[in-house]
Amino acid sequence: MRLLVLGPPGSGKGTQAAILSDKLGVPHISTGEMFRKTIRNGSELGLMAQQFIHRGELVPDDVTIALVRERLSQEDCRAGYLLDGFPRTVEQGRAFDNMLKHLGQAIDRVIYLDVPIARLIKRLTARRVCGVCGSVYHMENKKPKTEGICDQCGGPVEQRDDDSEETVLNRLDVYNQMTKPLAGFYQKKDLLCSVSGDLSIEETTRIIFQSCLRRDN
Ligand code: AP5
């Protein structure tokens, strides 16, 4: 199964992608997490990506497309994958179409998570993530068992550099201009399945399975 999860910052893409990847047994590929890993490693790519991410802007298309092309060529992607945060511009969407053609693959569904803007700002500014494994928490509804410590790996749980209110507002602007048009791009291909991401995490998963994947979770 090959799935894309599309939606604004904070709509729950990473949260739902992690659950779906576990239940469906396909790798969860998050371009945001891939970039954060390059930053943690201090690589040249990480230093470059950090400048864009810090400002809430997109990393240039050519860099992102090359990163995804390399990742999708790996063995664990043969039987399927779940892409979270890619494509993010219509140009990336077209490049991804070419990649799929080249690999003789097709996408099964694009899951679009719809959440009101005011809720997104609240979710992002209260989000905390593990600096080691990337597990996602929320200061009100998904706290780690021990404050500041990741339940999964014991790493430090901290605020993401780009989750300050100012950067969040810029990310939402960038989303509206650059990424939202992709919903129409996939609607025309009859691949888009839009669900409300403004329900509980569990209810959202249940509806994705029922409406987009036509099965029980
Ligand atoms: P990325 O990491 O992809 O960030 P994003 O798209 O802005 O999305 P987020 O990770 O902020 O939110 P999410 O939708 O995954 O929500 P989450 O599940 O965490 O990208 C970061 C940056 O990298 C970009 O800004 C860009 O610079 C660069 N980048 C990445 N991909 C790129 C690309 N393709 N091209 C160019 N640049 C790229 O949930 C948010 C919070 O809400 C959490 O605390 C969670 O616990 C909580 N929550 C989730 N669901 C619910 C629910 N149903 N109810 C209540 N709380 C919930």
mmCIF file of C-alpha atoms and ligand atoms in Angstrom:
data_model
loop_
_atom_site.group_PDB
_atom_site.id
_atom_site.type_symbol
_atom_site.label_atom_id
_atom_site.label_comp_id
_atom_site.label_asym_id
_atom_site.label_seq_id
_atom_site.Cartn_x
_atom_site.Cartn_y
_atom_site.Cartn_z
ATOM 1 C CA MET A 1 0.000 0.000 0.000
ATOM 2 C CA ARG A 2 1.294 3.468 -0.932
ATOM 3 C CA LEU A 3 -0.279 6.390 0.884
ATOM 4 C CA LEU A 4 0.290 10.120 1.217
ATOM 5 C CA VAL A 5 -0.835 12.137 4.238
ATOM 6 C CA LEU A 6 -1.529 15.768 3.379
ATOM 7 C CA GLY A 7 -2.669 18.624 5.604
ATOM 8 C CA PRO A 8 -1.586 21.851 7.298
ATOM 9 C CA PRO A 9 1.108 22.002 9.986
ATOM 10 C CA GLY A 10 -0.322 20.509 13.178
ATOM 11 C CA SER A 11 -3.208 18.692 11.487
ATOM 12 C CA GLY A 12 -1.912 15.388 12.886
ATOM 13 C CA LYS A 13 -0.071 14.029 9.834
ATOM 14 C CA GLY A 14 2.842 12.681 11.887
ATOM 15 C CA THR A 15 0.564 11.296 14.616
ATOM 16 C CA GLN A 16 -1.735 9.484 12.183
ATOM 17 C CA ALA A 17 1.113 8.373 9.904
ATOM 18 C CA ALA A 18 2.881 6.695 12.845
ATOM 19 C CA ILE A 19 -0.323 4.799 13.781
ATOM 20 C CA LEU A 20 -1.141 3.824 10.187
ATOM 21 C CA SER A 21 2.416 2.723 9.466
ATOM 22 C CA ASP A 22 2.320 0.448 12.495
ATOM 23 C CA LYS A 23 -1.070 -1.031 11.630
ATOM 24 C CA LEU A 24 -0.346 -1.441 7.899
ATOM 25 C CA GLY A 25 3.268 -2.600 8.282
ATOM 26 C CA VAL A 26 4.749 -0.059 5.831
ATOM 27 C CA PRO A 27 7.534 2.461 6.558
ATOM 28 C CA HIS A 28 6.562 5.961 7.695
ATOM 29 C CA ILE A 29 8.600 8.441 5.679
ATOM 30 C CA SER A 30 8.476 11.984 7.054
ATOM 31 C CA THR A 31 10.525 14.531 5.121
ATOM 32 C CA GLY A 32 10.373 16.881 8.140
ATOM 33 C CA GLU A 33 11.871 14.154 10.357
ATOM 34 C CA MET A 34 14.485 13.321 7.689
ATOM 35 C CA PHE A 35 15.571 16.969 7.641
ATOM 36 C CA ARG A 36 15.624 17.163 11.460
ATOM 37 C CA LYS A 37 17.870 14.073 11.501
ATOM 38 C CA THR A 38 20.334 15.740 9.105
ATOM 39 C CA ILE A 39 20.326 18.772 11.453
ATOM 40 C CA ARG A 40 21.003 16.568 14.525
ATOM 41 C CA ASN A 41 23.888 14.908 12.632
ATOM 42 C CA GLY A 42 25.373 18.306 11.799
ATOM 43 C CA SER A 43 25.717 17.400 8.098
ATOM 44 C CA GLU A 44 26.108 19.972 5.345
ATOM 45 C CA LEU A 45 22.551 19.240 4.187
ATOM 46 C CA GLY A 46 21.332 19.737 7.763
ATOM 47 C CA LEU A 47 23.011 23.129 8.067
ATOM 48 C CA MET A 48 21.376 24.252 4.837
ATOM 49 C CA ALA A 49 17.914 22.827 5.723
ATOM 50 C CA GLN A 50 18.007 24.421 9.196
ATOM 51 C CA GLN A 51 18.022 27.927 7.748
ATOM 52 C CA PHE A 52 14.717 27.287 5.940
ATOM 53 C CA ILE A 53 13.043 25.253 8.695
ATOM 54 C CA HIS A 54 13.938 27.823 11.366
ATOM 55 C CA ARG A 55 12.095 30.522 9.382
ATOM 56 C CA GLY A 56 9.123 28.274 8.639
ATOM 57 C CA GLU A 57 9.932 28.195 4.920
ATOM 58 C CA LEU A 58 10.203 25.191 2.627
ATOM 59 C CA VAL A 59 13.525 23.553 1.817
ATOM 60 C CA PRO A 60 14.128 23.999 -1.957
ATOM 61 C CA ASP A 61 12.322 21.502 -4.189
ATOM 62 C CA ASP A 62 15.423 20.046 -5.888
ATOM 63 C CA VAL A 63 17.004 19.136 -2.521
ATOM 64 C CA THR A 64 13.787 17.616 -1.152
ATOM 65 C CA ILE A 65 13.025 15.652 -4.318
ATOM 66 C CA ALA A 66 16.553 14.139 -4.362
ATOM 67 C CA LEU A 67 16.222 13.140 -0.684
ATOM 68 C CA VAL A 68 12.886 11.387 -1.280
ATOM 69 C CA ARG A 69 14.061 9.711 -4.491
ATOM 70 C CA GLU A 70 16.977 8.181 -2.599
ATOM 71 C CA ARG A 71 14.757 7.044 0.305
ATOM 72 C CA LEU A 72 12.153 5.418 -1.957
ATOM 73 C CA SER A 73 14.857 3.410 -3.717
ATOM 74 C CA GLN A 74 15.614 1.554 -0.466
ATOM 75 C CA GLU A 75 14.597 -2.073 -0.027
ATOM 76 C CA ASP A 76 12.013 -1.497 2.745
ATOM 77 C CA CYS A 77 9.899 0.678 0.411
ATOM 78 C CA ARG A 78 9.326 -2.094 -2.147
ATOM 79 C CA ALA A 79 6.064 -3.325 -0.652
ATOM 80 C CA GLY A 80 4.723 0.142 0.131
ATOM 81 C CA TYR A 81 5.192 3.256 2.220
ATOM 82 C CA LEU A 82 3.414 6.138 3.842
ATOM 83 C CA LEU A 83 4.693 9.588 2.924
ATOM 84 C CA ASP A 84 4.127 12.360 5.482
ATOM 85 C CA GLY A 85 4.967 15.928 4.395
ATOM 86 C CA PHE A 86 5.879 15.129 0.785
ATOM 87 C CA PRO A 87 4.946 16.309 -1.774
ATOM 88 C CA ARG A 88 4.457 19.827 -0.483
ATOM 89 C CA THR A 89 4.427 21.892 -3.674
ATOM 90 C CA VAL A 90 2.842 21.215 -7.053
ATOM 91 C CA GLU A 91 6.366 20.971 -8.498
ATOM 92 C CA GLN A 92 7.174 18.223 -5.967
ATOM 93 C CA GLY A 93 3.861 16.537 -6.910
ATOM 94 C CA ARG A 94 4.865 16.474 -10.590
ATOM 95 C CA ALA A 95 8.371 15.202 -9.774
ATOM 96 C CA PHE A 96 6.795 12.491 -7.596
ATOM 97 C CA ASP A 97 4.528 11.452 -10.494
ATOM 98 C CA ASN A 98 7.670 10.979 -12.613
ATOM 99 C CA MET A 99 9.365 8.964 -9.844
ATOM 100 C CA LEU A 100 6.322 6.685 -9.605
ATOM 101 C CA LYS A 101 6.253 6.228 -13.379
ATOM 102 C CA HIS A 102 9.936 5.352 -13.381
ATOM 103 C CA LEU A 103 9.439 2.824 -10.552
ATOM 104 C CA GLY A 104 6.268 1.393 -12.158
ATOM 105 C CA GLN A 105 4.289 2.299 -9.028
ATOM 106 C CA ALA A 106 1.026 4.087 -8.242
ATOM 107 C CA ILE A 107 -0.387 5.795 -5.157
ATOM 108 C CA ASP A 108 -3.445 4.177 -3.583
ATOM 109 C CA ARG A 109 -4.822 7.151 -1.631
ATOM 110 C CA VAL A 110 -4.034 10.687 -0.474
ATOM 111 C CA ILE A 111 -5.431 11.269 3.022
ATOM 112 C CA TYR A 112 -6.193 14.943 3.640
ATOM 113 C CA LEU A 113 -6.566 16.048 7.283
ATOM 114 C CA ASP A 114 -8.777 19.087 7.656
ATOM 115 C CA VAL A 115 -8.444 21.142 10.881
ATOM 116 C CA PRO A 116 -9.470 24.783 11.660
ATOM 117 C CA ILE A 117 -6.574 27.278 11.854
ATOM 118 C CA ALA A 118 -7.171 28.318 15.493
ATOM 119 C CA ARG A 119 -6.845 24.687 16.600
ATOM 120 C CA LEU A 120 -3.597 24.283 14.615
ATOM 121 C CA ILE A 121 -1.903 27.178 16.414
ATOM 122 C CA LYS A 122 -2.871 25.711 19.813
ATOM 123 C CA ARG A 123 -1.675 22.243 18.881
ATOM 124 C CA LEU A 124 1.682 23.361 17.527
ATOM 125 C CA THR A 125 2.655 25.742 20.306
ATOM 126 C CA ALA A 126 1.846 23.023 22.911
ATOM 127 C CA ARG A 127 3.593 20.239 21.002
ATOM 128 C CA ARG A 128 6.738 18.652 22.387
ATOM 129 C CA VAL A 129 8.918 16.076 20.601
ATOM 130 C CA CYS A 130 11.654 13.654 21.581
ATOM 131 C CA GLY A 131 15.007 14.999 20.425
ATOM 132 C CA VAL A 132 16.287 11.432 19.899
ATOM 133 C CA CYS A 133 13.500 9.309 18.327
ATOM 134 C CA GLY A 134 11.064 12.045 17.232
ATOM 135 C CA SER A 135 8.050 10.708 19.244
ATOM 136 C CA VAL A 136 5.352 13.393 19.428
ATOM 137 C CA TYR A 137 3.681 14.671 22.629
ATOM 138 C CA HIS A 138 1.261 17.441 23.560
ATOM 139 C CA MET A 139 1.355 19.383 26.837
ATOM 140 C CA GLU A 140 -2.398 18.979 27.408
ATOM 141 C CA ASN A 141 -3.621 15.773 25.793
ATOM 142 C CA LYS A 142 -0.568 13.555 25.265
ATOM 143 C CA LYS A 143 1.998 14.158 28.018
ATOM 144 C CA PRO A 144 4.987 11.857 28.511
ATOM 145 C CA LYS A 145 4.642 9.693 31.661
ATOM 146 C CA THR A 146 7.646 11.445 33.243
ATOM 147 C CA GLU A 147 7.875 15.160 32.489
ATOM 148 C CA GLY A 148 10.558 15.950 29.914
ATOM 149 C CA ILE A 149 11.460 12.283 29.273
ATOM 150 C CA CYS A 150 10.390 10.269 26.210
ATOM 151 C CA ASP A 151 8.233 7.189 26.984
ATOM 152 C CA GLN A 152 9.719 5.346 24.009
ATOM 153 C CA CYS A 153 13.478 5.869 24.325
ATOM 154 C CA GLY A 154 14.174 7.993 27.428
ATOM 155 C CA GLY A 155 15.419 10.903 25.283
ATOM 156 C CA PRO A 156 14.746 14.577 26.143
ATOM 157 C CA VAL A 157 11.268 15.870 25.276
ATOM 158 C CA GLU A 158 11.497 19.460 24.059
ATOM 159 C CA GLN A 159 9.827 22.129 21.934
ATOM 160 C CA ARG A 160 10.624 22.093 18.226
ATOM 161 C CA ASP A 161 12.642 25.062 17.018
ATOM 162 C CA ASP A 162 9.910 25.948 14.483
ATOM 163 C CA ASP A 163 6.966 25.710 16.938
ATOM 164 C CA SER A 164 7.211 29.286 18.270
ATOM 165 C CA GLU A 165 4.030 31.271 17.545
ATOM 166 C CA GLU A 166 5.757 33.574 15.032
ATOM 167 C CA THR A 167 7.206 30.703 12.982
ATOM 168 C CA VAL A 168 3.943 28.741 13.188
ATOM 169 C CA LEU A 169 2.067 31.690 11.621
ATOM 170 C CA ASN A 170 4.600 31.806 8.788
ATOM 171 C CA ARG A 171 4.337 28.035 8.254
ATOM 172 C CA LEU A 172 0.564 28.340 7.955
ATOM 173 C CA ASP A 173 0.967 31.115 5.335
ATOM 174 C CA VAL A 174 3.471 29.028 3.387
ATOM 175 C CA TYR A 175 1.076 26.075 3.592
ATOM 176 C CA ASN A 176 -1.817 28.102 2.163
ATOM 177 C CA GLN A 177 0.254 29.413 -0.722
ATOM 178 C CA MET A 178 2.432 26.437 -1.629
ATOM 179 C CA THR A 179 0.869 23.210 -0.328
ATOM 180 C CA LYS A 180 -2.902 23.655 -0.260
ATOM 181 C CA PRO A 181 -3.097 23.613 -4.111
ATOM 182 C CA LEU A 182 -1.958 19.975 -3.937
ATOM 183 C CA ALA A 183 -5.418 19.019 -2.627
ATOM 184 C CA GLY A 184 -6.857 20.063 -6.022
ATOM 185 C CA PHE A 185 -3.958 18.338 -7.819
ATOM 186 C CA TYR A 186 -4.888 14.986 -6.197
ATOM 187 C CA GLN A 187 -8.632 15.615 -6.341
ATOM 188 C CA LYS A 188 -8.340 15.788 -10.142
ATOM 189 C CA LYS A 189 -6.599 12.395 -10.065
ATOM 190 C CA ASP A 190 -9.499 11.060 -7.939
ATOM 191 C CA LEU A 191 -7.083 10.071 -5.146
ATOM 192 C CA LEU A 192 -8.028 12.556 -2.423
ATOM 193 C CA CYS A 193 -9.842 11.366 0.699
ATOM 194 C CA SER A 194 -10.631 14.268 3.010
ATOM 195 C CA VAL A 195 -11.330 13.586 6.704
ATOM 196 C CA SER A 196 -11.736 15.822 9.724
ATOM 197 C CA GLY A 197 -8.573 15.911 11.805
ATOM 198 C CA ASP A 198 -10.466 17.859 14.463
ATOM 199 C CA LEU A 199 -11.614 14.752 16.346
ATOM 200 C CA SER A 200 -9.741 12.681 18.916
ATOM 201 C CA ILE A 201 -6.632 10.896 17.638
ATOM 202 C CA GLU A 202 -8.402 7.493 17.912
ATOM 203 C CA GLU A 203 -11.577 8.674 16.169
ATOM 204 C CA THR A 204 -9.567 10.220 13.326
ATOM 205 C CA THR A 205 -7.744 6.895 12.803
ATOM 206 C CA ARG A 206 -11.055 5.018 12.800
ATOM 207 C CA ILE A 207 -12.522 7.337 10.157
ATOM 208 C CA ILE A 208 -9.406 7.125 7.973
ATOM 209 C CA PHE A 209 -9.684 3.328 7.951
ATOM 210 C CA GLN A 210 -13.401 3.407 7.293
ATOM 211 C CA SER A 211 -13.617 6.214 4.706
ATOM 212 C CA CYS A 212 -10.235 6.166 2.975
ATOM 213 C CA LEU A 213 -9.082 2.555 3.275
ATOM 214 C CA ARG A 214 -12.540 0.950 3.377
ATOM 215 C CA ARG A 215 -11.735 -1.387 6.252
ATOM 216 C CA ASP A 216 -11.859 -1.569 10.064
ATOM 217 C CA ASN A 217 -8.722 -0.644 11.998
HETATM 218 P P1 AP5 B 1 7.146 18.785 9.071
HETATM 219 O O1 AP5 B 1 7.806 18.125 10.188
HETATM 220 O O2 AP5 B 1 6.544 17.958 7.989
HETATM 221 O O3 AP5 B 1 6.119 19.826 9.666
HETATM 222 P P2 AP5 B 1 4.597 20.230 9.279
HETATM 223 O O4 AP5 B 1 4.073 19.806 7.969
HETATM 224 O O5 AP5 B 1 4.596 21.675 9.555
HETATM 225 O O6 AP5 B 1 3.761 19.363 10.172
HETATM 226 P P3 AP5 B 1 3.962 19.162 11.665
HETATM 227 O O7 AP5 B 1 5.000 18.092 11.919
HETATM 228 O O8 AP5 B 1 4.198 20.481 12.323
HETATM 229 O O9 AP5 B 1 2.514 18.698 12.119
HETATM 230 P P4 AP5 B 1 1.732 17.355 11.907
HETATM 231 O O10 AP5 B 1 0.624 17.580 10.935
HETATM 232 O O11 AP5 B 1 2.660 16.205 11.633
HETATM 233 O O12 AP5 B 1 1.075 17.231 13.348
HETATM 234 P P5 AP5 B 1 1.447 16.282 14.597
HETATM 235 O O13 AP5 B 1 0.990 14.890 14.320
HETATM 236 O O14 AP5 B 1 2.864 16.458 15.030
HETATM 237 O O15 AP5 B 1 8.161 19.783 8.344
HETATM 238 C C1 AP5 B 1 8.951 20.701 9.069
HETATM 239 C C2 AP5 B 1 9.711 21.606 8.124
HETATM 240 O O16 AP5 B 1 10.586 20.806 7.290
HETATM 241 C C3 AP5 B 1 8.848 22.391 7.121
HETATM 242 O O17 AP5 B 1 8.346 23.589 7.672
HETATM 243 C C4 AP5 B 1 9.853 22.627 5.995
HETATM 244 O O18 AP5 B 1 10.734 23.672 6.313
HETATM 245 C C5 AP5 B 1 10.645 21.321 5.964
HETATM 246 N N1 AP5 B 1 10.034 20.349 5.047
HETATM 247 C C6 AP5 B 1 9.460 19.162 5.371
HETATM 248 N N2 AP5 B 1 8.998 18.534 4.270
HETATM 249 C C7 AP5 B 1 9.285 19.357 3.226
HETATM 250 C C8 AP5 B 1 9.029 19.279 1.834
HETATM 251 N N3 AP5 B 1 8.379 18.226 1.278
HETATM 252 N N4 AP5 B 1 9.456 20.296 1.051
HETATM 253 C C9 AP5 B 1 10.136 21.351 1.565
HETATM 254 N N5 AP5 B 1 10.385 21.500 2.887
HETATM 255 C C10 AP5 B 1 9.960 20.502 3.709
HETATM 256 O O19 AP5 B 1 0.451 16.908 15.699
HETATM 257 C C11 AP5 B 1 0.664 18.226 16.207
HETATM 258 C C12 AP5 B 1 0.317 18.258 17.713
HETATM 259 O O20 AP5 B 1 -1.089 18.019 17.859
HETATM 260 C C13 AP5 B 1 1.025 17.156 18.537
HETATM 261 O O21 AP5 B 1 1.322 17.668 19.802
HETATM 262 C C14 AP5 B 1 -0.031 16.018 18.628
HETATM 263 O O22 AP5 B 1 0.134 15.258 19.830
HETATM 264 C C15 AP5 B 1 -1.330 16.827 18.644
HETATM 265 N N6 AP5 B 1 -2.425 16.121 17.964
HETATM 266 C C16 AP5 B 1 -2.367 15.391 16.800
HETATM 267 N N7 AP5 B 1 -3.570 14.916 16.479
HETATM 268 C C17 AP5 B 1 -4.440 15.369 17.440
HETATM 269 C C18 AP5 B 1 -5.852 15.214 17.659
HETATM 270 N N8 AP5 B 1 -6.618 14.513 16.805
HETATM 271 N N9 AP5 B 1 -6.394 15.809 18.733
HETATM 272 C C19 AP5 B 1 -5.617 16.540 19.612
HETATM 273 N N10 AP5 B 1 -4.271 16.712 19.472
HETATM 274 C C20 AP5 B 1 -3.703 16.137 18.384
#
